């Protein structure tokens, strides 16, 4: 840990990661504090339902232990909003982490009071800290005060100071800091960025997962083999607009699917029944269509859908045009004609980015659209395409279909992946660059 001045970020290129990774570092005798993204889904009994994120961090964690270092693992889970909440306790995943690592894992029930536990760690030992977000200092946003409140700015400033103290405490546990949490690299939180201020340049690094993620983004941005097809799905157009607009300058084909289909259909004068529809985004939808035309991008929208009479797996269904969904029914998945059209475009692609499902894939009866996309991506990948699948739900999709190892790269990042592809600086990476 170092005591002096804050970092300055000189170079804003988030993708130049040479000399920032752990390969050449020998952790022997060192205590390493590693920020991972163990925000894994749990079932109602607190059991991990998808351990992709735990497995993703293993190469970094194992390298540190194999070198003879000791490990302090820190992560967030869920959105406890700065309060202790057993529902989001990382103690629930301690055994899964131990099993995956093949090592005993000690648990520190208060991440900001773990100095003793950290100090007593011997080489090869592992300490997992409790959820960082049990402290509001982790995210650094003032709690319980409205943005409109005149006192908000002062509260924000105070919280930023508290955030620095919190980060300094975490830093005090270790000799070196490793960030391997790509999923939160787009956030300037205590453990993802601020903490790096308290380490010398040679003692802060990016883990293997981070390195792989950044290289995959680089592949998409700098080595585009055409045609480049992006598939954006999920629930709303409003949350994806930044990336959609950015992709418009890069892709040959842009498939928009999932819930946003119905905002487009409504904008074109369709009846969408009870489908998810952002009425305040109709102009935006028309604007996207116009931009695609102006830029020569082949915009592919769903034409038919599987409509349901309720939002449930056992709903009654019918296939109908997205422009003519009966009252009381809602579009829940891509229809057969749409699936065929999507697959035809995807199969010929040489670079593919997929973020967001084509339907409510959590219900088994509404997976066909996402399945058709996943199958076509696998086919294209077998024919030499580079395929990047990212975002929690798309990853859950390829896992559900057992196809994760048949695409080129499955990213653990949702927002971070999209922001990196948008060309934004990721604070988690900038902080390491120093
Ligand atoms: P996002 O977080 O925006 O990527 O959205 C993912 C969510 O979109 C998943 O939980 C899907 O169930 C949901 N989704 C996809 N298609 C639809 C649809 N047609 N209607 C409602 N939700 C949808």
Short mmCIF file of C-alpha atoms in Angstrom, two decimals, residues 23-300:
data_model
loop_
_atom_site.label_atom_id
_atom_site.label_comp_id
_atom_site.label_asym_id
_atom_site.label_seq_id
_atom_site.Cartn_x
_atom_site.Cartn_y
_atom_site.Cartn_z
CA UNK A 23 1.46 -12.63 -16.07
CA UNK A 24 4.94 -11.38 -15.20
CA UNK A 25 4.21 -10.61 -11.55
CA UNK A 26 5.38 -13.01 -8.86
CA UNK A 27 2.95 -12.99 -5.94
CA UNK A 28 5.18 -15.08 -3.65
CA UNK A 29 4.90 -13.78 -0.10
CA UNK A 30 2.50 -11.02 -1.15
CA UNK A 31 -1.03 -10.36 0.02
CA UNK A 32 -3.18 -9.62 -3.01
CA UNK A 33 -6.59 -7.99 -2.75
CA UNK A 34 -8.58 -8.98 -5.82
CA UNK A 35 -11.81 -7.35 -6.96
CA UNK A 36 -13.88 -10.01 -8.65
CA UNK A 37 -17.43 -10.00 -9.92
CA UNK A 38 -19.15 -12.71 -7.88
CA UNK A 39 -22.56 -11.18 -8.43
CA UNK A 40 -23.92 -14.63 -9.24
CA UNK A 41 -27.61 -15.52 -9.45
CA UNK A 42 -28.97 -17.39 -6.41
CA UNK A 43 -32.17 -19.39 -6.05
CA UNK A 44 -34.64 -18.84 -3.20
CA UNK A 45 -32.53 -21.09 -0.95
CA UNK A 46 -29.37 -19.08 -1.55
CA UNK A 47 -27.83 -21.64 -3.89
CA UNK A 48 -25.79 -20.51 -6.88
CA UNK A 49 -27.71 -21.21 -10.10
CA UNK A 50 -25.01 -20.11 -12.56
CA UNK A 51 -21.36 -20.07 -11.50
CA UNK A 52 -19.95 -18.60 -14.74
CA UNK A 53 -18.61 -15.58 -12.87
CA UNK A 54 -16.87 -17.65 -10.20
CA UNK A 55 -15.26 -19.84 -12.82
CA UNK A 56 -14.28 -16.74 -14.78
CA UNK A 57 -12.08 -15.44 -11.96
CA UNK A 58 -10.32 -18.75 -11.25
CA UNK A 59 -7.24 -18.34 -13.50
CA UNK A 60 -6.27 -15.13 -11.68
CA UNK A 61 -7.02 -16.45 -8.20
CA UNK A 62 -5.17 -19.71 -8.86
CA UNK A 63 -2.11 -17.95 -10.27
CA UNK A 64 -1.79 -15.87 -7.10
CA UNK A 65 -2.06 -18.94 -4.87
CA UNK A 66 0.27 -21.01 -7.07
CA UNK A 67 2.89 -18.26 -6.84
CA UNK A 68 2.73 -18.48 -3.04
CA UNK A 69 0.65 -15.39 -2.42
CA UNK A 70 -2.33 -15.03 -0.14
CA UNK A 71 -5.70 -13.92 -1.43
CA UNK A 72 -8.24 -11.40 -0.21
CA UNK A 73 -11.27 -11.65 -2.44
CA UNK A 74 -13.80 -8.84 -2.59
CA UNK A 75 -17.01 -8.46 -4.57
CA UNK A 76 -20.48 -7.03 -4.56
CA UNK A 77 -23.68 -9.02 -4.88
CA UNK A 78 -27.02 -7.58 -5.91
CA UNK A 79 -28.22 -4.15 -4.90
CA UNK A 80 -28.35 -3.95 -1.09
CA UNK A 81 -28.21 -0.14 -1.43
CA UNK A 82 -25.59 0.48 1.24
CA UNK A 83 -27.28 -1.61 3.93
CA UNK A 84 -26.54 -5.00 5.44
CA UNK A 85 -28.98 -7.48 3.94
CA UNK A 86 -28.51 -11.24 4.51
CA UNK A 87 -30.22 -11.93 1.18
CA UNK A 88 -27.11 -10.55 -0.52
CA UNK A 89 -24.50 -12.00 1.83
CA UNK A 90 -21.46 -13.46 0.12
CA UNK A 91 -21.32 -16.05 2.91
CA UNK A 92 -23.85 -17.93 0.77
CA UNK A 93 -21.25 -18.54 -1.93
CA UNK A 94 -18.23 -19.20 0.30
CA UNK A 95 -18.40 -22.97 -0.19
CA UNK A 96 -18.85 -22.63 -3.95
CA UNK A 97 -15.74 -20.43 -4.11
CA UNK A 98 -13.80 -22.91 -1.94
CA UNK A 99 -14.87 -25.80 -4.14
CA UNK A 100 -13.98 -23.99 -7.35
CA UNK A 101 -10.60 -22.92 -5.97
CA UNK A 102 -9.84 -26.23 -4.31
CA UNK A 103 -8.81 -24.36 -1.15
CA UNK A 104 -10.28 -23.44 2.21
CA UNK A 105 -11.89 -20.02 2.26
CA UNK A 106 -12.16 -17.92 5.42
CA UNK A 107 -14.92 -15.36 5.62
CA UNK A 108 -14.76 -11.78 6.92
CA UNK A 109 -18.33 -10.77 7.89
CA UNK A 110 -17.55 -7.05 7.70
CA UNK A 111 -15.47 -5.95 4.74
CA UNK A 112 -14.44 -2.68 6.39
CA UNK A 113 -13.20 -4.39 9.57
CA UNK A 114 -11.12 -7.22 8.24
CA UNK A 115 -7.61 -5.95 9.02
CA UNK A 116 -6.88 -8.67 11.56
CA UNK A 117 -8.17 -11.49 9.39
CA UNK A 118 -6.15 -10.15 6.46
CA UNK A 119 -3.01 -9.72 8.53
CA UNK A 120 -3.13 -13.30 9.77
CA UNK A 121 -3.32 -14.79 6.26
CA UNK A 122 -0.44 -17.08 5.38
CA UNK A 123 0.77 -17.82 1.83
CA UNK A 124 -1.80 -19.97 0.05
CA UNK A 125 -4.65 -18.86 2.30
CA UNK A 126 -7.85 -17.22 1.14
CA UNK A 127 -10.14 -14.66 2.75
CA UNK A 128 -13.49 -13.70 1.24
CA UNK A 129 -14.83 -10.31 2.32
CA UNK A 130 -18.54 -9.68 2.89
CA UNK A 131 -20.51 -7.79 0.21
CA UNK A 132 -18.85 -4.42 -0.46
CA UNK A 133 -22.20 -2.83 -1.20
CA UNK A 134 -23.33 -3.26 2.38
CA UNK A 135 -21.47 0.05 2.69
CA UNK A 136 -22.80 3.05 0.72
CA UNK A 137 -19.16 4.17 0.41
CA UNK A 138 -18.56 1.40 -2.14
CA UNK A 139 -20.73 3.06 -4.78
CA UNK A 140 -20.06 6.51 -3.33
CA UNK A 141 -23.57 7.83 -3.83
CA UNK A 142 -25.28 9.73 -1.00
CA UNK A 143 -28.18 7.78 0.47
CA UNK A 144 -31.55 9.03 1.62
CA UNK A 145 -31.27 12.39 -0.11
CA UNK A 146 -32.96 13.44 -3.30
CA UNK A 147 -30.93 14.81 -6.21
CA UNK A 148 -33.19 17.89 -6.21
CA UNK A 149 -32.45 18.61 -2.54
CA UNK A 150 -30.26 21.76 -2.13
CA UNK A 151 -28.09 19.80 0.31
CA UNK A 152 -27.41 17.07 -2.27
CA UNK A 153 -24.12 18.47 -3.61
CA UNK A 154 -22.66 18.79 -0.10
CA UNK A 155 -23.80 15.25 0.72
CA UNK A 156 -22.20 13.99 -2.48
CA UNK A 157 -18.92 15.67 -1.63
CA UNK A 158 -18.96 14.21 1.86
CA UNK A 159 -19.69 10.76 0.50
CA UNK A 160 -16.77 11.01 -1.93
CA UNK A 161 -14.48 11.67 1.04
CA UNK A 162 -15.94 8.69 2.89
CA UNK A 163 -15.47 6.62 -0.25
CA UNK A 164 -11.76 7.45 -0.26
CA UNK A 165 -11.44 6.38 3.38
CA UNK A 166 -13.29 3.14 2.65
CA UNK A 167 -11.02 2.43 -0.34
CA UNK A 168 -7.97 3.21 1.77
CA UNK A 169 -9.11 0.72 4.42
CA UNK A 170 -9.53 -2.00 1.82
CA UNK A 171 -6.13 -1.16 0.36
CA UNK A 172 -4.51 -1.39 3.79
CA UNK A 173 -5.20 -5.15 3.87
CA UNK A 174 -2.83 -5.94 0.99
CA UNK A 175 0.46 -5.36 -0.79
CA UNK A 176 -0.97 -5.52 -4.29
CA UNK A 177 -4.31 -4.84 -5.96
CA UNK A 178 -5.73 -6.82 -8.86
CA UNK A 179 -8.92 -5.87 -10.64
CA UNK A 180 -10.54 -8.84 -12.36
CA UNK A 181 -14.12 -7.58 -12.30
CA UNK A 182 -14.94 -6.66 -15.85
CA UNK A 183 -18.66 -6.61 -15.04
CA UNK A 184 -18.16 -3.51 -12.85
CA UNK A 185 -15.25 -1.92 -14.73
CA UNK A 186 -17.60 0.80 -16.00
CA UNK A 187 -18.21 2.01 -12.43
CA UNK A 188 -15.94 4.31 -10.47
CA UNK A 189 -16.51 2.55 -7.17
CA UNK A 190 -14.23 2.27 -4.13
CA UNK A 191 -13.13 -1.28 -4.94
CA UNK A 192 -13.06 -0.97 -8.72
CA UNK A 193 -11.18 2.29 -9.17
CA UNK A 194 -10.63 4.52 -6.10
CA UNK A 195 -8.62 1.83 -4.28
CA UNK A 196 -5.98 1.91 -7.03
CA UNK A 197 -4.92 5.36 -5.78
CA UNK A 198 -3.40 3.70 -2.75
CA UNK A 199 -1.05 1.39 -4.61
CA UNK A 200 2.13 2.12 -6.51
CA UNK A 201 1.97 1.64 -10.25
CA UNK A 202 3.81 -1.72 -10.22
CA UNK A 203 1.49 -3.04 -7.50
CA UNK A 204 -1.84 -2.67 -9.31
CA UNK A 205 -2.83 -4.89 -12.17
CA UNK A 206 -5.61 -6.32 -14.31
CA UNK A 207 -6.42 -10.00 -13.86
CA UNK A 208 -6.61 -12.59 -16.63
CA UNK A 209 -10.38 -12.30 -17.03
CA UNK A 210 -10.14 -8.56 -17.47
CA UNK A 211 -7.35 -9.07 -20.00
CA UNK A 212 -9.41 -11.58 -21.98
CA UNK A 213 -12.47 -9.35 -21.94
CA UNK A 214 -10.57 -6.32 -23.12
CA UNK A 215 -8.96 -8.32 -25.92
CA UNK A 216 -12.36 -9.64 -27.03
CA UNK A 217 -13.70 -6.09 -27.25
CA UNK A 218 -10.58 -5.12 -29.16
CA UNK A 219 -11.28 -7.93 -31.60
CA UNK A 220 -14.75 -6.57 -32.25
CA UNK A 221 -13.59 -2.97 -32.59
CA UNK A 222 -10.32 -3.21 -34.44
CA UNK A 223 -10.35 -6.42 -36.41
CA UNK A 224 -13.76 -6.41 -38.03
CA UNK A 225 -14.24 -9.11 -40.63
CA UNK A 226 -17.35 -8.42 -42.65
CA UNK A 227 -20.23 -8.80 -42.68
CA UNK A 228 -20.47 -7.58 -39.06
CA UNK A 229 -23.85 -8.42 -37.55
CA UNK A 230 -24.99 -7.14 -34.17
CA UNK A 231 -28.03 -8.58 -32.44
CA UNK A 232 -29.49 -6.40 -29.73
CA UNK A 233 -32.38 -7.72 -27.71
CA UNK A 234 -33.65 -7.53 -24.17
CA UNK A 235 -36.48 -5.53 -22.79
CA UNK A 236 -36.20 -1.87 -23.72
CA UNK A 237 -34.80 0.31 -26.47
CA UNK A 238 -34.12 3.12 -23.98
CA UNK A 239 -31.38 1.19 -22.15
CA UNK A 240 -29.65 0.17 -25.38
CA UNK A 241 -29.85 3.37 -27.38
CA UNK A 242 -26.21 4.42 -26.81
CA UNK A 243 -24.82 1.17 -28.12
CA UNK A 244 -27.37 0.95 -30.96
CA UNK A 245 -26.37 4.39 -32.23
CA UNK A 246 -22.70 3.60 -31.87
CA UNK A 247 -23.00 0.26 -33.65
CA UNK A 248 -24.74 1.92 -36.54
CA UNK A 249 -21.34 3.28 -37.65
CA UNK A 250 -19.73 -0.14 -37.56
CA UNK A 251 -22.13 -2.91 -38.49
CA UNK A 252 -23.50 -4.17 -41.77
CA UNK A 253 -26.55 -5.79 -40.19
CA UNK A 254 -28.35 -4.75 -37.04
CA UNK A 255 -30.95 -7.13 -35.68
CA UNK A 256 -33.20 -5.57 -33.03
CA UNK A 257 -35.33 -8.04 -31.14
CA UNK A 258 -36.91 -8.84 -27.76
CA UNK A 259 -39.19 -6.38 -26.03
CA UNK A 260 -38.03 -3.42 -28.08
CA UNK A 261 -39.66 -4.96 -31.17
CA UNK A 262 -43.01 -3.62 -30.04
CA UNK A 263 -41.88 -0.03 -29.61
CA UNK A 264 -40.82 -0.17 -33.27
CA UNK A 265 -44.06 -1.84 -34.34
CA UNK A 266 -46.11 0.78 -32.49
CA UNK A 267 -44.01 3.57 -34.01
CA UNK A 268 -44.89 2.18 -37.44
CA UNK A 269 -48.58 2.31 -36.61
CA UNK A 270 -49.08 -1.25 -35.39
CA UNK A 271 -51.36 -2.56 -32.65
CA UNK A 272 -49.16 -4.17 -30.03
CA UNK A 273 -51.79 -5.16 -27.46
CA UNK A 274 -50.26 -5.53 -24.00
CA UNK A 275 -46.70 -5.95 -25.32
CA UNK A 276 -43.83 -4.13 -23.70
CA UNK A 277 -43.83 -0.75 -25.41
CA UNK A 278 -42.09 2.52 -24.55
CA UNK A 279 -44.60 5.09 -25.73
CA UNK A 280 -42.16 7.95 -25.15
CA UNK A 281 -39.61 6.29 -27.44
CA UNK A 282 -41.66 6.04 -30.63
CA UNK A 283 -39.84 8.96 -32.26
CA UNK A 284 -36.53 7.45 -31.22
CA UNK A 285 -37.50 4.20 -32.92
CA UNK A 286 -38.36 6.04 -36.14
CA UNK A 287 -35.10 7.96 -35.87
CA UNK A 288 -33.11 4.71 -35.54
CA UNK A 289 -34.84 3.37 -38.64
CA UNK A 290 -33.99 6.53 -40.58
CA UNK A 291 -30.38 6.54 -39.43
CA UNK A 292 -29.96 2.91 -40.44
CA UNK A 293 -31.29 3.75 -43.90
CA UNK A 294 -29.03 6.80 -44.24
CA UNK A 295 -25.97 4.83 -43.18
CA UNK A 296 -26.74 1.83 -45.37
CA UNK A 297 -27.15 -0.50 -42.38
CA UNK A 298 -29.47 -3.46 -42.92
CA UNK A 299 -31.84 -3.07 -39.97
CA UNK A 300 -33.68 -6.32 -39.31
#
